[in-house]
């Protein structure tokens, strides 16, 4: 039965103020059912306060074959990390 | 029998009333538990198991309270595992077999709608313990109703086959709903004491709630059936004994066994 149902990706917000995080996927007949399934499958142990679902087929992903072109050029540019600045003592909470 | 509002109900009546609620939750929870590993989809398997665990949690609270009211030292486990079928006071519908998924949903839907009315009514109960249990249970029940009514609409307004199956199940199970609102001495005594809601006031609300979903599900409501079952007085269909045989087997073979 679930083989006939499209796949949905599930995102859960664990606490107010935090972002939604991808937790897994499930099958459902439509988006409303996907939310209910996500509630039953992924929030049984108080994992969340909010649920997003999205059709897996609606997600546009980068191609792993493009990984070199996309991500390799950043590897030797360590100066993009803000670790070269010295933080003045007066600045708190950074 | 008490007649003035706010008088204390007899201990026996309160015991039986709380047992009825607890047994209905327990028996329905056990039935849903039978489906674990057998549902049509993994997601529904977990969904039904969640419902089952909610119901068994309600049963624990209610049966513990019943044991305290009785005052004979029986706890929730003693009441669940060491009573025979005639001592169970659940609504007859709760013990009916699961059948196909559509039948399971119809049974669930009718009882969820009933529990919604009962627990809402108990929120204002003069019995603080019952009001507290109802406050916890009503949140669970609202989700149960959402789950079962959602499925009833999908199946009723689904394919020709799914419509036929849930309509057949509705015809078969509807007769057990007469018992829901047939008040007897226990109900009347507790309603008069301000402990339990007045069943006659709940019935039209239950029917309106049910009708609304049936309409959306394109299902026809069966005609009322005069014959009444009496599960809440301990007179059961043959299904309960078989179910209890499985449910109670372990505790009866190894009394007090724990894990």
mmCIF file of C-alpha atoms in Angstrom:
data_model
loop_
_atom_site.group_PDB
_atom_site.id
_atom_site.type_symbol
_atom_site.label_atom_id
_atom_site.label_comp_id
_atom_site.label_asym_id
_atom_site.label_seq_id
_atom_site.Cartn_x
_atom_site.Cartn_y
_atom_site.Cartn_z
ATOM 1 C CA UNK A 1 0.000 0.000 0.000
ATOM 2 C CA UNK A 2 2.657 2.477 1.013
ATOM 3 C CA UNK A 3 4.449 1.698 -2.250
ATOM 4 C CA UNK A 4 1.685 3.604 -4.021
ATOM 5 C CA UNK A 5 2.142 6.617 -1.809
ATOM 6 C CA UNK A 6 4.674 9.324 -2.639
ATOM 7 C CA UNK A 7 7.646 9.926 -0.386
ATOM 8 C CA UNK A 8 7.799 12.957 1.901
ATOM 9 C CA UNK A 9 10.779 14.427 3.705
ATOM 10 C CA UNK A 10 10.127 15.389 7.311
ATOM 11 C CA UNK A 11 11.551 18.350 9.203
ATOM 12 C CA UNK A 12 11.031 18.775 12.940
ATOM 13 C CA UNK A 13 11.539 21.824 15.121
ATOM 14 C CA UNK A 14 12.674 20.409 18.432
ATOM 15 C CA UNK A 15 12.090 23.528 20.510
ATOM 16 C CA UNK A 16 10.687 26.989 19.978
ATOM 17 C CA UNK A 17 13.445 29.210 18.605
ATOM 18 C CA UNK A 18 15.410 26.405 16.972
ATOM 19 C CA UNK A 19 15.331 25.657 13.283
ATOM 20 C CA UNK A 20 13.523 22.741 11.665
ATOM 21 C CA UNK A 21 15.877 19.850 11.074
ATOM 22 C CA UNK A 22 15.587 17.027 8.618
ATOM 23 C CA UNK A 23 14.782 13.840 10.530
ATOM 24 C CA UNK A 24 13.827 11.341 7.845
ATOM 25 C CA UNK A 25 11.199 10.456 5.310
ATOM 26 C CA UNK A 26 7.922 8.570 5.077
ATOM 27 C CA UNK A 27 5.136 7.630 2.699
ATOM 28 C CA UNK A 28 1.722 9.288 2.705
ATOM 29 C CA UNK A 29 -1.177 9.787 0.309
ATOM 30 C CA UNK A 30 -1.012 13.564 0.586
ATOM 31 C CA UNK A 31 0.557 16.373 2.579
ATOM 32 C CA UNK A 32 -2.063 16.365 5.348
ATOM 33 C CA UNK A 33 -1.556 12.664 5.914
ATOM 34 C CA UNK A 34 2.195 13.156 5.818
ATOM 35 C CA UNK A 35 1.959 15.594 8.745
ATOM 36 C CA UNK A 36 -0.060 13.071 10.745
ATOM 37 C CA UNK A 37 2.323 10.276 9.896
ATOM 38 C CA UNK A 38 5.261 12.469 10.859
ATOM 39 C CA UNK A 39 3.583 13.144 14.187
ATOM 40 C CA UNK A 40 3.136 9.420 14.761
ATOM 41 C CA UNK A 41 6.512 8.299 13.483
ATOM 42 C CA UNK A 42 8.897 11.072 14.510
ATOM 43 C CA UNK A 43 7.463 12.855 17.560
ATOM 44 C CA UNK A 44 6.538 9.920 19.793
ATOM 45 C CA UNK A 45 9.259 10.769 22.290
ATOM 46 C CA UNK A 46 8.645 14.497 22.508
ATOM 47 C CA UNK A 47 11.085 15.258 19.725
ATOM 48 C CA UNK A 48 9.253 18.268 18.421
ATOM 49 C CA UNK A 49 6.909 21.222 18.597
ATOM 50 C CA UNK A 50 6.467 21.809 14.883
ATOM 51 C CA UNK A 51 6.486 19.708 11.720
ATOM 52 C CA UNK A 52 7.247 20.521 8.093
ATOM 53 C CA UNK A 53 6.802 18.021 5.305
ATOM 54 C CA UNK A 54 7.714 18.380 1.659
ATOM 55 C CA UNK A 55 7.390 16.017 -1.276
ATOM 56 C CA UNK A 56 10.773 14.436 -1.822
ATOM 57 C CA UNK A 57 10.312 14.927 -5.557
ATOM 58 C CA UNK A 58 10.008 18.695 -4.980
ATOM 59 C CA UNK A 59 13.458 18.939 -3.491
ATOM 60 C CA UNK A 60 16.096 20.112 -5.923
ATOM 61 C CA UNK A 61 19.465 18.668 -4.937
ATOM 62 C CA UNK A 62 23.006 19.242 -6.023
ATOM 63 C CA UNK A 63 24.564 16.488 -8.086
ATOM 64 C CA UNK A 64 27.239 14.529 -6.204
ATOM 65 C CA UNK A 65 29.216 14.406 -9.439
ATOM 66 C CA UNK A 66 29.510 18.183 -9.270
ATOM 67 C CA UNK A 67 30.986 18.085 -5.793
ATOM 68 C CA UNK A 68 34.479 18.965 -6.955
ATOM 69 C CA UNK A 69 33.332 21.963 -8.930
ATOM 70 C CA UNK A 70 30.970 23.160 -6.241
ATOM 71 C CA UNK A 71 32.861 22.592 -3.034
ATOM 72 C CA UNK A 72 36.537 22.033 -3.818
ATOM 73 C CA UNK A 73 37.349 25.701 -4.560
ATOM 74 C CA UNK A 74 36.426 26.650 -0.980
ATOM 75 C CA UNK A 75 38.904 24.261 0.525
ATOM 76 C CA UNK A 76 42.042 26.430 0.243
ATOM 77 C CA UNK A 77 40.359 29.678 1.265
ATOM 78 C CA UNK A 78 40.680 29.408 4.996
ATOM 79 C CA UNK A 79 40.757 33.214 5.237
ATOM 80 C CA UNK A 80 37.002 33.133 4.752
ATOM 81 C CA UNK A 81 36.676 31.817 8.282
ATOM 82 C CA UNK A 82 36.522 34.670 10.782
ATOM 83 C CA UNK A 83 39.277 33.113 12.868
ATOM 84 C CA UNK A 84 41.972 35.639 11.905
ATOM 85 C CA UNK A 85 40.453 38.509 13.803
ATOM 86 C CA UNK A 86 41.453 39.169 17.353
ATOM 87 C CA UNK A 87 38.465 39.998 19.456
ATOM 88 C CA UNK A 88 38.770 43.069 21.689
ATOM 89 C CA UNK A 89 38.381 42.286 25.379
ATOM 90 C CA UNK A 90 35.502 44.759 25.613
ATOM 91 C CA UNK A 91 33.329 42.645 23.345
ATOM 92 C CA UNK A 92 31.380 40.126 25.329
ATOM 93 C CA UNK A 93 29.284 37.159 24.322
ATOM 94 C CA UNK A 94 30.937 36.407 21.035
ATOM 95 C CA UNK B 1 -30.491 6.967 44.507
ATOM 96 C CA UNK B 2 -29.464 10.561 45.059
ATOM 97 C CA UNK B 3 -31.550 13.226 43.457
ATOM 98 C CA UNK B 4 -30.083 16.528 44.622
ATOM 99 C CA UNK B 5 -27.138 17.847 42.617
ATOM 100 C CA UNK B 6 -23.839 17.708 44.441
ATOM 101 C CA UNK B 7 -24.600 14.781 46.734
ATOM 102 C CA UNK B 8 -22.007 12.058 47.086
ATOM 103 C CA UNK B 9 -22.674 9.065 44.860
ATOM 104 C CA UNK B 10 -22.530 5.626 46.378
ATOM 105 C CA UNK B 11 -19.140 3.999 46.314
ATOM 106 C CA UNK B 12 -20.466 1.037 44.348
ATOM 107 C CA UNK B 13 -21.928 3.246 41.621
ATOM 108 C CA UNK B 14 -18.734 5.263 41.306
ATOM 109 C CA UNK B 15 -16.673 2.078 41.178
ATOM 110 C CA UNK B 16 -18.782 0.699 38.355
ATOM 111 C CA UNK B 17 -18.785 3.986 36.471
ATOM 112 C CA UNK B 18 -15.012 4.320 36.575
ATOM 113 C CA UNK B 19 -14.611 0.653 35.617
ATOM 114 C CA UNK B 20 -16.805 1.212 32.566
ATOM 115 C CA UNK B 21 -14.609 4.027 31.348
ATOM 116 C CA UNK B 22 -11.394 2.198 32.183
ATOM 117 C CA UNK B 23 -12.482 -1.103 30.656
ATOM 118 C CA UNK B 24 -13.631 0.581 27.448
ATOM 119 C CA UNK B 25 -10.203 2.198 27.067
ATOM 120 C CA UNK B 26 -8.415 -1.030 27.999
ATOM 121 C CA UNK B 27 -10.345 -3.314 25.670
ATOM 122 C CA UNK B 28 -10.150 -0.921 22.738
ATOM 123 C CA UNK B 29 -6.439 -0.411 23.397
ATOM 124 C CA UNK B 30 -5.870 -4.170 23.459
ATOM 125 C CA UNK B 31 -7.732 -4.578 20.167
ATOM 126 C CA UNK B 32 -5.555 -1.952 18.505
ATOM 127 C CA UNK B 33 -2.497 -3.597 20.017
ATOM 128 C CA UNK B 34 -3.370 -6.773 18.127
ATOM 129 C CA UNK B 35 -2.673 -4.875 14.907
ATOM 130 C CA UNK B 36 0.928 -4.023 15.717
ATOM 131 C CA UNK B 37 2.975 -5.507 12.907
ATOM 132 C CA UNK B 38 -0.119 -6.124 10.769
ATOM 133 C CA UNK B 39 -1.196 -2.695 9.550
ATOM 134 C CA UNK B 40 -1.324 -1.946 5.841
ATOM 135 C CA UNK B 41 1.613 0.478 6.098
ATOM 136 C CA UNK B 42 4.427 1.082 8.551
ATOM 137 C CA UNK B 43 3.198 4.613 9.188
ATOM 138 C CA UNK B 44 -0.298 3.386 10.100
ATOM 139 C CA UNK B 45 1.178 0.656 12.248
ATOM 140 C CA UNK B 46 2.825 3.275 14.410
ATOM 141 C CA UNK B 47 -0.252 5.476 14.322
ATOM 142 C CA UNK B 48 -2.523 2.706 15.615
ATOM 143 C CA UNK B 49 0.071 1.669 18.201
ATOM 144 C CA UNK B 50 0.160 5.254 19.472
ATOM 145 C CA UNK B 51 -3.612 5.219 19.834
ATOM 146 C CA UNK B 52 -3.395 1.907 21.641
ATOM 147 C CA UNK B 53 -0.806 3.194 24.102
ATOM 148 C CA UNK B 54 -2.842 6.328 24.810
ATOM 149 C CA UNK B 55 -5.874 4.172 25.581
ATOM 150 C CA UNK B 56 -3.956 1.779 27.800
ATOM 151 C CA UNK B 57 -2.529 4.786 29.637
ATOM 152 C CA UNK B 58 -6.083 6.005 30.265
ATOM 153 C CA UNK B 59 -7.038 2.533 31.431
ATOM 154 C CA UNK B 60 -4.189 2.510 33.945
ATOM 155 C CA UNK B 61 -5.312 5.791 35.498
ATOM 156 C CA UNK B 62 -8.959 4.753 35.575
ATOM 157 C CA UNK B 63 -8.461 1.209 36.825
ATOM 158 C CA UNK B 64 -6.063 2.386 39.537
ATOM 159 C CA UNK B 65 -8.715 4.840 40.674
ATOM 160 C CA UNK B 66 -11.403 2.150 40.511
ATOM 161 C CA UNK B 67 -9.269 -0.075 42.726
ATOM 162 C CA UNK B 68 -8.907 2.717 45.274
ATOM 163 C CA UNK B 69 -12.652 3.374 45.275
ATOM 164 C CA UNK B 70 -13.354 -0.296 45.795
ATOM 165 C CA UNK B 71 -10.945 -0.409 48.712
ATOM 166 C CA UNK B 72 -10.261 -4.150 48.480
ATOM 167 C CA UNK B 73 -6.594 -3.747 47.646
ATOM 168 C CA UNK B 74 -6.946 -4.489 43.927
ATOM 169 C CA UNK B 75 -4.592 -2.465 41.724
ATOM 170 C CA UNK B 76 -4.737 -1.770 37.993
ATOM 171 C CA UNK B 77 -3.033 -5.057 37.074
ATOM 172 C CA UNK B 78 -5.257 -7.115 39.332
ATOM 173 C CA UNK B 79 -8.318 -5.543 37.722
ATOM 174 C CA UNK B 80 -7.010 -5.899 34.176
ATOM 175 C CA UNK B 81 -5.683 -9.431 34.333
ATOM 176 C CA UNK B 82 -7.662 -11.265 37.003
ATOM 177 C CA UNK B 83 -11.260 -10.506 36.149
ATOM 178 C CA UNK B 84 -13.320 -12.731 33.864
ATOM 179 C CA UNK B 85 -15.393 -11.380 31.006
ATOM 180 C CA UNK B 86 -18.655 -10.891 32.972
ATOM 181 C CA UNK B 87 -16.800 -8.579 35.386
ATOM 182 C CA UNK B 88 -15.664 -6.338 32.520
ATOM 183 C CA UNK B 89 -17.933 -3.339 32.016
ATOM 184 C CA UNK B 90 -16.666 -1.962 28.701
ATOM 185 C CA UNK B 91 -18.994 -0.826 25.943
ATOM 186 C CA UNK B 92 -19.771 -3.763 23.664
ATOM 187 C CA UNK B 93 -18.442 -1.988 20.580
ATOM 188 C CA UNK B 94 -14.916 -1.808 22.003
ATOM 189 C CA UNK B 95 -14.542 -5.602 22.095
ATOM 190 C CA UNK B 96 -15.626 -6.182 18.483
ATOM 191 C CA UNK B 97 -12.859 -7.730 16.355
ATOM 192 C CA UNK B 98 -10.661 -5.548 14.171
ATOM 193 C CA UNK B 99 -11.838 -6.969 10.837
ATOM 194 C CA UNK B 100 -10.328 -5.109 7.899
ATOM 195 C CA UNK B 101 -8.732 -1.672 8.227
ATOM 196 C CA UNK B 102 -12.027 0.041 7.343
ATOM 197 C CA UNK B 103 -13.866 -1.751 10.112
ATOM 198 C CA UNK B 104 -11.139 -0.882 12.597
ATOM 199 C CA UNK B 105 -11.496 2.758 11.587
ATOM 200 C CA UNK B 106 -15.297 2.761 11.878
ATOM 201 C CA UNK B 107 -15.132 1.237 15.380
ATOM 202 C CA UNK B 108 -12.476 3.746 16.350
ATOM 203 C CA UNK B 109 -14.376 6.682 14.932
ATOM 204 C CA UNK B 110 -17.622 5.885 16.761
ATOM 205 C CA UNK B 111 -15.833 5.372 20.067
ATOM 206 C CA UNK B 112 -13.540 8.378 19.645
ATOM 207 C CA UNK B 113 -16.610 10.578 19.140
ATOM 208 C CA UNK B 114 -18.164 9.032 22.253
ATOM 209 C CA UNK B 115 -15.018 9.523 24.331
ATOM 210 C CA UNK B 116 -14.826 13.136 23.185
ATOM 211 C CA UNK B 117 -18.267 13.822 24.635
ATOM 212 C CA UNK B 118 -17.646 11.868 27.835
ATOM 213 C CA UNK B 119 -14.250 13.384 28.605
ATOM 214 C CA UNK B 120 -15.439 16.877 27.749
ATOM 215 C CA UNK B 121 -18.351 16.324 30.087
ATOM 216 C CA UNK B 122 -16.050 15.031 32.820
ATOM 217 C CA UNK B 123 -13.807 18.111 32.680
ATOM 218 C CA UNK B 124 -16.304 19.792 34.988
ATOM 219 C CA UNK B 125 -16.908 16.734 37.141
ATOM 220 C CA UNK B 126 -17.436 17.214 40.862
ATOM 221 C CA UNK B 127 -14.985 14.340 41.288
ATOM 222 C CA UNK B 128 -11.594 16.044 41.051
ATOM 223 C CA UNK B 129 -9.776 12.819 40.221
ATOM 224 C CA UNK B 130 -12.047 12.076 37.264
ATOM 225 C CA UNK B 131 -11.810 15.674 36.080
ATOM 226 C CA UNK B 132 -8.014 15.401 36.141
ATOM 227 C CA UNK B 133 -7.980 12.148 34.176
ATOM 228 C CA UNK B 134 -10.391 13.663 31.651
ATOM 229 C CA UNK B 135 -8.161 16.723 31.226
ATOM 230 C CA UNK B 136 -5.269 14.478 30.215
ATOM 231 C CA UNK B 137 -7.352 12.100 28.121
ATOM 232 C CA UNK B 138 -9.223 14.759 26.160
ATOM 233 C CA UNK B 139 -6.038 15.911 24.417
ATOM 234 C CA UNK B 140 -5.281 12.377 23.316
ATOM 235 C CA UNK B 141 -8.861 11.788 22.265
ATOM 236 C CA UNK B 142 -8.953 14.926 20.112
ATOM 237 C CA UNK B 143 -6.049 13.503 18.122
ATOM 238 C CA UNK B 144 -7.679 10.066 17.956
ATOM 239 C CA UNK B 145 -10.824 11.597 16.529
ATOM 240 C CA UNK B 146 -8.830 13.580 14.008
ATOM 241 C CA UNK B 147 -7.040 10.380 12.987
ATOM 242 C CA UNK B 148 -10.133 8.179 12.685
ATOM 243 C CA UNK B 149 -12.415 10.777 11.108
ATOM 244 C CA UNK B 150 -9.681 11.667 8.613
ATOM 245 C CA UNK B 151 -9.425 8.047 7.583
ATOM 246 C CA UNK B 152 -13.185 7.600 7.479
ATOM 247 C CA UNK B 153 -13.451 10.464 4.987
ATOM 248 C CA UNK B 154 -10.597 9.085 2.887
ATOM 249 C CA UNK B 155 -12.120 5.619 2.776
ATOM 250 C CA UNK B 156 -15.764 6.661 2.469
ATOM 251 C CA UNK B 157 -15.016 9.205 -0.232
ATOM 252 C CA UNK B 158 -12.281 7.028 -1.735
ATOM 253 C CA UNK B 159 -12.637 4.172 -4.172
ATOM 254 C CA UNK B 160 -15.771 2.147 -4.795
ATOM 255 C CA UNK B 161 -14.327 -0.710 -2.755
ATOM 256 C CA UNK B 162 -13.192 1.378 0.198
ATOM 257 C CA UNK B 163 -16.597 3.079 0.304
ATOM 258 C CA UNK B 164 -18.394 -0.252 0.277
ATOM 259 C CA UNK B 165 -16.205 -1.665 3.029
ATOM 260 C CA UNK B 166 -16.646 1.205 5.481
ATOM 261 C CA UNK B 167 -20.357 1.492 4.713
ATOM 262 C CA UNK B 168 -20.750 -2.234 5.449
ATOM 263 C CA UNK B 169 -18.765 -1.872 8.661
ATOM 264 C CA UNK B 170 -20.911 1.085 9.678
ATOM 265 C CA UNK B 171 -24.064 -0.975 9.134
ATOM 266 C CA UNK B 172 -22.649 -3.821 11.148
ATOM 267 C CA UNK B 173 -21.316 -1.785 14.071
ATOM 268 C CA UNK B 174 -23.941 0.930 14.358
ATOM 269 C CA UNK B 175 -26.225 -1.306 16.433
ATOM 270 C CA UNK B 176 -23.694 -1.225 19.279
ATOM 271 C CA UNK B 177 -23.979 2.551 19.622
ATOM 272 C CA UNK B 178 -27.469 2.351 21.176
ATOM 273 C CA UNK B 179 -25.686 1.377 24.383
ATOM 274 C CA UNK B 180 -23.562 4.541 24.405
ATOM 275 C CA UNK B 181 -26.316 6.790 25.678
ATOM 276 C CA UNK B 182 -28.723 4.382 27.344
ATOM 277 C CA UNK B 183 -28.494 5.601 30.921
ATOM 278 C CA UNK B 184 -29.024 3.121 33.736
ATOM 279 C CA UNK B 185 -29.031 3.543 37.528
ATOM 280 C CA UNK B 186 -25.272 4.020 37.689
ATOM 281 C CA UNK B 187 -25.305 6.772 35.068
ATOM 282 C CA UNK B 188 -28.316 8.470 36.604
ATOM 283 C CA UNK B 189 -26.938 8.401 40.125
ATOM 284 C CA UNK B 190 -23.614 9.886 39.071
ATOM 285 C CA UNK B 191 -25.221 12.499 36.839
ATOM 286 C CA UNK B 192 -27.463 13.553 39.718
ATOM 287 C CA UNK B 193 -24.419 13.810 41.975
ATOM 288 C CA UNK B 194 -22.669 16.100 39.506
ATOM 289 C CA UNK B 195 -19.925 13.546 38.894
ATOM 290 C CA UNK B 196 -20.830 12.364 35.395
ATOM 291 C CA UNK B 197 -22.320 14.199 32.412
ATOM 292 C CA UNK B 198 -25.980 13.628 31.600
ATOM 293 C CA UNK B 199 -25.961 11.064 28.789
ATOM 294 C CA UNK B 200 -29.215 12.279 27.258
ATOM 295 C CA UNK B 201 -27.639 15.719 26.777
ATOM 296 C CA UNK B 202 -24.568 14.216 25.124
ATOM 297 C CA UNK B 203 -26.369 12.124 22.547
ATOM 298 C CA UNK B 204 -27.462 14.919 20.167
ATOM 299 C CA UNK B 205 -23.985 16.413 20.279
ATOM 300 C CA UNK B 206 -22.408 13.038 19.520
ATOM 301 C CA UNK B 207 -24.827 12.467 16.664
ATOM 302 C CA UNK B 208 -24.151 15.907 15.181
ATOM 303 C CA UNK B 209 -20.412 15.295 15.351
ATOM 304 C CA UNK B 210 -20.780 11.886 13.731
ATOM 305 C CA UNK B 211 -23.182 13.148 11.046
ATOM 306 C CA UNK B 212 -20.825 15.907 10.014
ATOM 307 C CA UNK B 213 -18.057 13.430 9.254
ATOM 308 C CA UNK B 214 -20.367 10.853 7.660
ATOM 309 C CA UNK B 215 -21.607 13.529 5.286
ATOM 310 C CA UNK B 216 -18.108 14.457 4.239
ATOM 311 C CA UNK B 217 -17.313 10.758 3.863
ATOM 312 C CA UNK B 218 -20.430 10.315 1.675
ATOM 313 C CA UNK B 219 -21.613 7.583 4.039
ATOM 314 C CA UNK B 220 -25.225 6.902 5.021
ATOM 315 C CA UNK B 221 -26.038 6.771 8.706
ATOM 316 C CA UNK B 222 -27.811 3.467 9.471
ATOM 317 C CA UNK B 223 -31.262 3.458 11.061
ATOM 318 C CA UNK B 224 -31.393 3.217 14.862
ATOM 319 C CA UNK B 225 -31.578 -0.289 16.282
ATOM 320 C CA UNK B 226 -33.908 -0.880 19.197
ATOM 321 C CA UNK B 227 -32.113 -3.935 20.549
ATOM 322 C CA UNK B 228 -29.505 -2.967 23.068
ATOM 323 C CA UNK B 229 -26.278 -4.657 24.080
ATOM 324 C CA UNK B 230 -25.212 -4.507 27.710
ATOM 325 C CA UNK B 231 -21.446 -4.660 27.828
ATOM 326 C CA UNK B 232 -21.401 -1.985 30.489
ATOM 327 C CA UNK B 233 -23.412 -4.301 32.722
ATOM 328 C CA UNK B 234 -21.065 -7.204 32.067
ATOM 329 C CA UNK B 235 -23.111 -8.947 29.373
ATOM 330 C CA UNK B 236 -20.773 -9.363 26.425
ATOM 331 C CA UNK B 237 -20.533 -10.791 22.938
ATOM 332 C CA UNK B 238 -18.436 -13.936 22.650
ATOM 333 C CA UNK B 239 -15.499 -11.911 21.341
ATOM 334 C CA UNK B 240 -14.459 -10.492 24.712
ATOM 335 C CA UNK B 241 -13.673 -13.859 26.288
ATOM 336 C CA UNK B 242 -11.366 -14.825 23.426
ATOM 337 C CA UNK B 243 -9.627 -11.468 23.582
ATOM 338 C CA UNK B 244 -9.128 -11.698 27.338
ATOM 339 C CA UNK B 245 -7.781 -15.238 26.978
ATOM 340 C CA UNK B 246 -4.891 -13.832 25.017
ATOM 341 C CA UNK B 247 -4.515 -10.649 27.046
ATOM 342 C CA UNK B 248 -4.556 -12.351 30.442
ATOM 343 C CA UNK B 249 -2.747 -15.572 29.590
ATOM 344 C CA UNK B 250 0.684 -14.542 30.825
ATOM 345 C CA UNK B 251 -0.397 -13.058 34.142
ATOM 346 C CA UNK B 252 -2.654 -16.010 34.880
ATOM 347 C CA UNK B 253 0.063 -18.530 34.065
ATOM 348 C CA UNK B 254 2.787 -16.638 35.939
ATOM 349 C CA UNK B 255 0.953 -14.410 38.423
ATOM 350 C CA UNK B 256 2.881 -11.248 39.241
ATOM 351 C CA UNK B 257 5.342 -11.790 36.389
ATOM 352 C CA UNK B 258 7.254 -8.647 35.496
ATOM 353 C CA UNK B 259 9.787 -7.603 32.910
#
